[in-house]
PDB file of C-alpha atoms in Angstrom:
ATOM      1  CA  MET K   1       7.966   9.340   7.784  1.00  0.00           C
ATOM      2  CA  TYR K   2      10.673  11.521   6.937  1.00  0.00           C
ATOM      3  CA  THR K   3       9.016  13.495   3.920  1.00  0.00           C
ATOM      4  CA  PRO K   4      10.521  17.146   2.007  1.00  0.00           C
ATOM      5  CA  ASP K   5       7.163  19.206   0.769  1.00  0.00           C
ATOM      6  CA  ILE K   6       8.605  18.990  -2.064  1.00  0.00           C
ATOM      7  CA  TYR K   7       7.612  15.426  -2.734  1.00  0.00           C
ATOM      8  CA  LYS K   8       4.982  15.515  -0.479  1.00  0.00           C
ATOM      9  CA  ASN K   9       0.909  13.803  -2.168  1.00  0.00           C
ATOM     10  CA  GLU K  10      -2.162  15.927   0.528  1.00  0.00           C
ATOM     11  CA  ASP K  11      -4.219  14.582  -2.188  1.00  0.00           C
ATOM     12  CA  PRO K  12      -7.162  12.747  -0.865  1.00  0.00           C
ATOM     13  CA  GLU K  13      -8.289  11.518  -4.444  1.00  0.00           C
ATOM     14  CA  SER K  14      -5.101  10.295  -5.073  1.00  0.00           C
ATOM     15  CA  ILE K  15      -4.089   8.266  -2.466  1.00  0.00           C
ATOM     16  CA  ARG K  16      -7.439   6.717  -1.729  1.00  0.00           C
ATOM     17  CA  ILE K  17      -6.650   5.690  -5.961  1.00  0.00           C
ATOM     18  CA  PHE K  18      -3.042   4.102  -5.017  1.00  0.00           C
ATOM     19  CA  LEU K  19      -3.934   2.783  -1.633  1.00  0.00           C
ATOM     20  CA  LYS K  20      -6.590   0.445  -3.749  1.00  0.00           C
ATOM     21  CA  GLU K  21      -3.953  -0.056  -6.624  1.00  0.00           C
ATOM     22  CA  ASN K  22      -1.103  -1.378  -4.297  1.00  0.00           C
ATOM     23  CA  SER K  23      -2.960  -2.976  -1.373  1.00  0.00           C
ATOM     24  CA  PHE K  24      -0.700  -5.668  -0.665  1.00  0.00           C
ATOM     25  CA  GLY K  25       0.853  -4.210   2.569  1.00  0.00           C
ATOM     26  CA  ILE K  26       3.120  -4.291   5.572  1.00  0.00           C
ATOM     27  CA  LEU K  27       1.323  -4.072   8.960  1.00  0.00           C
ATOM     28  CA  ILE K  28       3.428  -3.442  11.739  1.00  0.00           C
ATOM     29  CA  ASN K  29       3.003  -2.943  15.540  1.00  0.00           C
ATOM     30  CA  GLN K  30       3.854  -3.840  18.749  1.00  0.00           C
ATOM     31  CA  THR K  31       3.855  -7.029  20.718  1.00  0.00           C
ATOM     32  CA  ASN K  32       5.236  -8.038  24.062  1.00  0.00           C
ATOM     33  CA  GLY K  33       8.078  -5.273  24.048  1.00  0.00           C
ATOM     34  CA  LYS K  34       9.113  -5.367  19.803  1.00  0.00           C
ATOM     35  CA  LEU K  35       8.436  -4.005  16.817  1.00  0.00           C
ATOM     36  CA  CYS K  36       6.382  -7.290  15.006  1.00  0.00           C
ATOM     37  CA  ALA K  37       5.633  -7.017  10.446  1.00  0.00           C
ATOM     38  CA  THR K  38       3.169  -9.140   8.553  1.00  0.00           C
ATOM     39  CA  HIS K  39       2.631  -9.136   4.621  1.00  0.00           C
ATOM     40  CA  ILE K  40      -1.144  -9.041   4.245  1.00  0.00           C
ATOM     41  CA  PRO K  41      -3.424  -8.108   1.496  1.00  0.00           C
ATOM     42  CA  ILE K  42      -5.188  -4.865   3.959  1.00  0.00           C
ATOM     43  CA  GLU K  43      -8.388  -3.248   1.745  1.00  0.00           C
ATOM     44  CA  LEU K  44      -8.933   0.281   2.354  1.00  0.00           C
ATOM     45  CA  GLU K  45     -12.891  -0.083   2.522  1.00  0.00           C
ATOM     46  CA  ILE K  46     -15.973   2.811   3.933  1.00  0.00           C
ATOM     47  CA  ASN K  47     -17.770   1.622   7.800  1.00  0.00           C
ATOM     48  CA  SER K  48     -21.279   1.311   8.495  1.00  0.00           C
ATOM     49  CA  ASP K  49     -20.828   5.339   8.910  1.00  0.00           C
ATOM     50  CA  GLY K  50     -19.121   6.508   6.113  1.00  0.00           C
ATOM     51  CA  LYS K  51     -15.823   6.988   7.439  1.00  0.00           C
ATOM     52  CA  GLU K  52     -13.100   5.931   5.225  1.00  0.00           C
ATOM     53  CA  ILE K  53     -10.997   2.408   7.287  1.00  0.00           C
ATOM     54  CA  LEU K  54      -8.774  -0.423   6.627  1.00  0.00           C
ATOM     55  CA  GLN K  55      -9.602  -3.762   6.002  1.00  0.00           C
ATOM     56  CA  GLY K  56      -8.083  -6.893   6.627  1.00  0.00           C
ATOM     57  CA  HIS K  57      -7.074 -10.133   8.256  1.00  0.00           C
ATOM     58  CA  ILE K  58      -4.337 -12.911   9.769  1.00  0.00           C
ATOM     59  CA  SER K  59      -3.345 -16.002  11.173  1.00  0.00           C
ATOM     60  CA  ARG K  60      -4.320 -17.150  14.122  1.00  0.00           C
ATOM     61  CA  LEU K  61      -1.440 -18.239  15.463  1.00  0.00           C
ATOM     62  CA  ASN K  62       0.683 -15.469  14.342  1.00  0.00           C
ATOM     63  CA  PRO K  63       1.571 -13.735  17.438  1.00  0.00           C
ATOM     64  CA  GLN K  64       1.847 -10.504  16.138  1.00  0.00           C
ATOM     65  CA  ALA K  65      -2.076 -11.069  17.131  1.00  0.00           C
ATOM     66  CA  GLU K  66      -1.837 -10.896  21.089  1.00  0.00           C
ATOM     67  CA  GLY K  67      -0.807  -7.203  20.968  1.00  0.00           C
ATOM     68  CA  PHE K  68      -3.621  -5.645  19.619  1.00  0.00           C
ATOM     69  CA  VAL K  69      -5.096  -6.291  22.666  1.00  0.00           C
ATOM     70  CA  GLU K  70      -2.929  -4.508  25.455  1.00  0.00           C
ATOM     71  CA  ASN K  71      -1.307  -1.663  22.569  1.00  0.00           C
ATOM     72  CA  ASP K  72      -4.733  -0.913  19.434  1.00  0.00           C
ATOM     73  CA  GLN K  73      -2.238   1.013  17.547  1.00  0.00           C
ATOM     74  CA  VAL K  74      -0.880   0.396  14.159  1.00  0.00           C
ATOM     75  CA  LEU K  75       0.998   1.240  11.142  1.00  0.00           C
ATOM     76  CA  ALA K  76       0.455  -0.317   7.283  1.00  0.00           C
ATOM     77  CA  ILE K  77       3.037   1.117   4.185  1.00  0.00           C
ATOM     78  CA  PHE K  78       1.593   0.381   1.243  1.00  0.00           C
ATOM     79  CA  SER K  79       5.021   0.329  -1.586  1.00  0.00           C
ATOM     80  CA  GLY K  80       3.960   1.900  -5.045  1.00  0.00           C
ATOM     81  CA  PRO K  81       6.754   1.698  -7.821  1.00  0.00           C
ATOM     82  CA  HIS K  82      10.167   2.319  -7.073  1.00  0.00           C
ATOM     83  CA  SER K  83      14.184   2.987  -9.320  1.00  0.00           C
ATOM     84  CA  TYR K  84      17.001   3.755  -8.801  1.00  0.00           C
ATOM     85  CA  ILE K  85      18.346   7.629 -11.007  1.00  0.00           C
ATOM     86  CA  SER K  86      21.629   7.138 -11.568  1.00  0.00           C
ATOM     87  CA  SER K  87      23.660  10.574 -12.231  1.00  0.00           C
ATOM     88  CA  SER K  88      24.568  10.148 -15.431  1.00  0.00           C
ATOM     89  CA  TRP K  89      21.004  10.674 -16.423  1.00  0.00           C
ATOM     90  CA  TYR K  90      21.341  14.381 -15.497  1.00  0.00           C
ATOM     91  CA  ASP K  91      24.082  17.193 -17.757  1.00  0.00           C
ATOM     92  CA  HIS K  92      25.627  17.661 -14.324  1.00  0.00           C
ATOM     93  CA  GLU K  93      27.002  17.059 -11.397  1.00  0.00           C
ATOM     94  CA  ASN K  94      24.984  15.345  -9.113  1.00  0.00           C
ATOM     95  CA  VAL K  95      24.896  12.008  -6.479  1.00  0.00           C
ATOM     96  CA  PRO K  96      21.956   9.157  -6.644  1.00  0.00           C
ATOM     97  CA  THR K  97      19.733   9.151  -5.641  1.00  0.00           C
ATOM     98  CA  TRP K  98      15.726   6.602  -5.614  1.00  0.00           C
ATOM     99  CA  ASN K  99      12.078   7.538  -6.514  1.00  0.00           C
ATOM    100  CA  TYR K 100       8.922   6.327  -4.989  1.00  0.00           C
ATOM    101  CA  ILE K 101       5.964   6.069  -3.774  1.00  0.00           C
ATOM    102  CA  ALA K 102       4.135   4.895  -1.043  1.00  0.00           C
ATOM    103  CA  VAL K 103       2.071   5.848   1.862  1.00  0.00           C
ATOM    104  CA  HIS K 104       2.092   5.130   5.263  1.00  0.00           C
ATOM    105  CA  VAL K 105      -1.259   4.269   7.816  1.00  0.00           C
ATOM    106  CA  TYR K 106      -1.381   5.345  11.195  1.00  0.00           C
ATOM    107  CA  GLY K 107      -4.556   4.121  13.382  1.00  0.00           C
ATOM    108  CA  ARG K 108      -6.056   1.452  15.910  1.00  0.00           C
ATOM    109  CA  ILE K 109      -7.179  -2.000  15.658  1.00  0.00           C
ATOM    110  CA  LYS K 110      -9.921  -4.187  15.709  1.00  0.00           C
ATOM    111  CA  ILE K 111     -10.970  -7.382  16.118  1.00  0.00           C
ATOM    112  CA  ILE K 112     -13.952  -7.793  14.532  1.00  0.00           C
ATOM    113  CA  ASN K 113     -15.931 -11.389  14.190  1.00  0.00           C
ATOM    114  CA  GLU K 114     -16.326 -13.853  12.341  1.00  0.00           C
ATOM    115  CA  ARG K 115     -19.838 -13.118   9.845  1.00  0.00           C
ATOM    116  CA  ASN K 116     -17.884 -10.345   9.164  1.00  0.00           C
ATOM    117  CA  THR K 117     -15.246 -11.275   8.725  1.00  0.00           C
ATOM    118  CA  THR K 118     -16.125 -14.776   6.269  1.00  0.00           C
ATOM    119  CA  GLU K 119     -18.440 -10.850   4.271  1.00  0.00           C
ATOM    120  CA  GLN K 120     -14.829  -9.450   3.654  1.00  0.00           C
ATOM    121  CA  LEU K 121     -13.653 -12.280   2.696  1.00  0.00           C
ATOM    122  CA  LYS K 122     -16.285 -12.895   0.703  1.00  0.00           C
ATOM    123  CA  LYS K 123     -14.959  -8.787  -0.722  1.00  0.00           C
ATOM    124  CA  LEU K 124     -10.687  -9.360  -1.046  1.00  0.00           C
ATOM    125  CA  VAL K 125     -11.739 -12.529  -3.658  1.00  0.00           C
ATOM    126  CA  ASP K 126     -14.465 -11.174  -6.266  1.00  0.00           C
ATOM    127  CA  LYS K 127     -11.937  -7.971  -5.685  1.00  0.00           C
ATOM    128  CA  TYR K 128      -9.094 -10.451  -7.286  1.00  0.00           C
ATOM    129  CA  GLU K 129     -11.095 -12.628  -9.778  1.00  0.00           C
ATOM    130  CA  ALA K 130     -12.935 -10.138 -11.415  1.00  0.00           C
ATOM    131  CA  ASN K 131     -10.557 -11.096 -14.505  1.00  0.00           C
ATOM    132  CA  SER K 132     -10.066 -14.778 -13.559  1.00  0.00           C
ATOM    133  CA  GLU K 133     -11.661 -17.791 -16.216  1.00  0.00           C
ATOM    134  CA  ASN K 134     -13.216 -19.310 -13.904  1.00  0.00           C
ATOM    135  CA  PRO K 135     -13.242 -17.185 -10.808  1.00  0.00           C
ATOM    136  CA  VAL K 136     -13.715 -18.350  -7.833  1.00  0.00           C
ATOM    137  CA  ARG K 137     -16.271 -17.086  -5.131  1.00  0.00           C
ATOM    138  CA  VAL K 138     -16.939 -17.871  -1.038  1.00  0.00           C
ATOM    139  CA  GLU K 139     -20.337 -18.175  -0.946  1.00  0.00           C
ATOM    140  CA  ASP K 140     -19.626 -21.602  -3.780  1.00  0.00           C
ATOM    141  CA  LEU K 141     -16.931 -22.953  -1.488  1.00  0.00           C
ATOM    142  CA  SER K 142     -18.334 -26.167   1.254  1.00  0.00           C
ATOM    143  CA  ALA K 143     -18.408 -25.912   5.061  1.00  0.00           C
ATOM    144  CA  LYS K 144     -15.475 -27.895   5.380  1.00  0.00           C
ATOM    145  CA  THR K 145     -12.968 -25.757   2.870  1.00  0.00           C
ATOM    146  CA  MET K 146     -14.885 -22.665   4.788  1.00  0.00           C
ATOM    147  CA  ARG K 147     -14.278 -23.771   8.715  1.00  0.00           C
ATOM    148  CA  GLN K 148     -10.917 -22.169   8.303  1.00  0.00           C
ATOM    149  CA  VAL K 149     -11.865 -19.313   8.685  1.00  0.00           C
ATOM    150  CA  LYS K 150     -12.521 -19.806  12.370  1.00  0.00           C
ATOM    151  CA  GLY K 151      -7.922 -20.449  11.999  1.00  0.00           C
ATOM    152  CA  ILE K 152      -7.997 -15.644  11.403  1.00  0.00           C
ATOM    153  CA  PHE K 153      -9.123 -13.150  12.749  1.00  0.00           C
ATOM    154  CA  GLY K 154     -10.475 -10.253  10.819  1.00  0.00           C
ATOM    155  CA  PHE K 155      -9.572  -7.073  11.445  1.00  0.00           C
ATOM    156  CA  GLU K 156     -10.595  -3.521  11.136  1.00  0.00           C
ATOM    157  CA  ILE K 157      -8.105  -0.264  10.725  1.00  0.00           C
ATOM    158  CA  GLU K 158      -9.536   3.106  12.215  1.00  0.00           C
ATOM    159  CA  ILE K 159      -7.560   5.639  10.834  1.00  0.00           C
ATOM    160  CA  ASP K 160      -5.655   7.994  12.153  1.00  0.00           C
ATOM    161  CA  GLU K 161      -2.812   9.799   9.807  1.00  0.00           C
ATOM    162  CA  ILE K 162      -2.339   8.984   6.816  1.00  0.00           C
ATOM    163  CA  GLN K 163       1.723  10.358   5.546  1.00  0.00           C
ATOM    164  CA  SER K 164       1.825  10.241   1.567  1.00  0.00           C
ATOM    165  CA  THR K 165       5.374  11.143  -0.866  1.00  0.00           C
ATOM    166  CA  LYS K 166       5.517  10.486  -3.874  1.00  0.00           C
ATOM    167  CA  LYS K 167       8.931  11.270  -4.580  1.00  0.00           C
ATOM    168  CA  LEU K 168       9.060  12.261  -8.962  1.00  0.00           C
ATOM    169  CA  SER K 169      12.217  13.812  -9.656  1.00  0.00           C
ATOM    170  CA  GLN K 170      10.176  16.959  -8.611  1.00  0.00           C
ATOM    171  CA  SER K 171      13.601  19.154  -7.701  1.00  0.00           C
ATOM    172  CA  ARG K 172      14.708  18.624 -12.023  1.00  0.00           C
ATOM    173  CA  ASP K 173      14.302  21.511 -14.881  1.00  0.00           C
ATOM    174  CA  ASP K 174      11.812  19.949 -17.662  1.00  0.00           C
ATOM    175  CA  HIS K 175      15.332  19.033 -19.787  1.00  0.00           C
ATOM    176  CA  ASN K 176      17.045  16.446 -16.589  1.00  0.00           C
ATOM    177  CA  TYR K 177      12.933  15.221 -16.191  1.00  0.00           C
ATOM    178  CA  LYS K 178      12.801  13.769 -19.088  1.00  0.00           C
ATOM    179  CA  ASN K 179      15.621  12.593 -20.137  1.00  0.00           C
ATOM    180  CA  ILE K 180      15.575  10.819 -16.647  1.00  0.00           C
ATOM    181  CA  ILE K 181      12.082   9.325 -17.506  1.00  0.00           C
ATOM    182  CA  SER K 182      13.582   8.962 -21.024  1.00  0.00           C
ATOM    183  CA  GLU K 183      16.299   7.092 -19.165  1.00  0.00           C
ATOM    184  CA  LEU K 184      14.264   4.342 -16.571  1.00  0.00           C
ATOM    185  CA  LYS K 185      12.699   3.461 -19.767  1.00  0.00           C
ATOM    186  CA  LYS K 186      15.593   2.456 -21.826  1.00  0.00           C
ATOM    187  CA  THR K 187      16.216  -0.009 -18.323  1.00  0.00           C
ATOM    188  CA  GLU K 188      13.546  -2.851 -19.364  1.00  0.00           C
ATOM    189  CA  ASN K 189      12.815  -3.407 -16.079  1.00  0.00           C
ATOM    190  CA  PRO K 190       9.054  -3.123 -14.705  1.00  0.00           C
ATOM    191  CA  GLN K 191      10.254  -0.785 -12.107  1.00  0.00           C
ATOM    192  CA  SER K 192      11.573   1.973 -13.456  1.00  0.00           C
ATOM    193  CA  ILE K 193       8.924   1.680 -16.439  1.00  0.00           C
ATOM    194  CA  ALA K 194       5.757   1.797 -13.929  1.00  0.00           C
ATOM    195  CA  VAL K 195       8.306   5.260 -12.247  1.00  0.00           C
ATOM    196  CA  ALA K 196       8.662   6.943 -15.399  1.00  0.00           C
ATOM    197  CA  LYS K 197       5.340   6.364 -15.838  1.00  0.00           C
ATOM    198  CA  GLU K 198       3.661   8.057 -12.963  1.00  0.00           C
ATOM    199  CA  MET K 199       6.726  10.474 -13.966  1.00  0.00           C
ATOM    200  CA  SER K 200       5.262  10.860 -17.410  1.00  0.00           C
ATOM    201  CA  LYS K 201       1.434  11.932 -15.923  1.00  0.00           C
ATOM    202  CA  TYR K 202       3.069  15.465 -14.105  1.00  0.00           C
ATOM    203  CA  ARG K 203       5.616  16.841 -16.672  1.00  0.00           C
ATOM    204  CA  LYS K 204       4.786  16.610 -21.036  1.00  0.00           C
TER     205      LYS K 204
END
């Protein structure tokens, strides 16, 4: 991912928080000479060796999985809030642009067994059911329903490299920076307002 130095995020803790809060990603690999991509939840976890890894699962019917054996190199992309930035919001002539936050994780994937896949599913469901009025638990599902686990592959990704971009108008002076925040809030667009909130964390 091309990222000018001014927009690089090299703070491990903020990247960790971002991945946990924006875990619906895109898994990309090469299968039979073609690039393949699947949109799925991919969770940041700690393995038994104390290393950070990514975990997830895909359908056994997904042809993308065929490529994991011949080439274990994968890319997982995670996107955060993003918004168009109008140059009319500056006090000088310039070009429009786009503000966004994104993380690319490069690593090596391996398929895991059914027991570990089920444990992954328990963690995933518990995370997203935490605020439900009537939370579902994998442990409470019937044997008939749980047979569906046989239709998926659980996987782990050993992380080789993380590239993180946080493009939030850092190159602008305080006056223009604050005006961008103000204009983003006026849009009433949830993505734009989320970008304004992120920008507000760095300059008051």
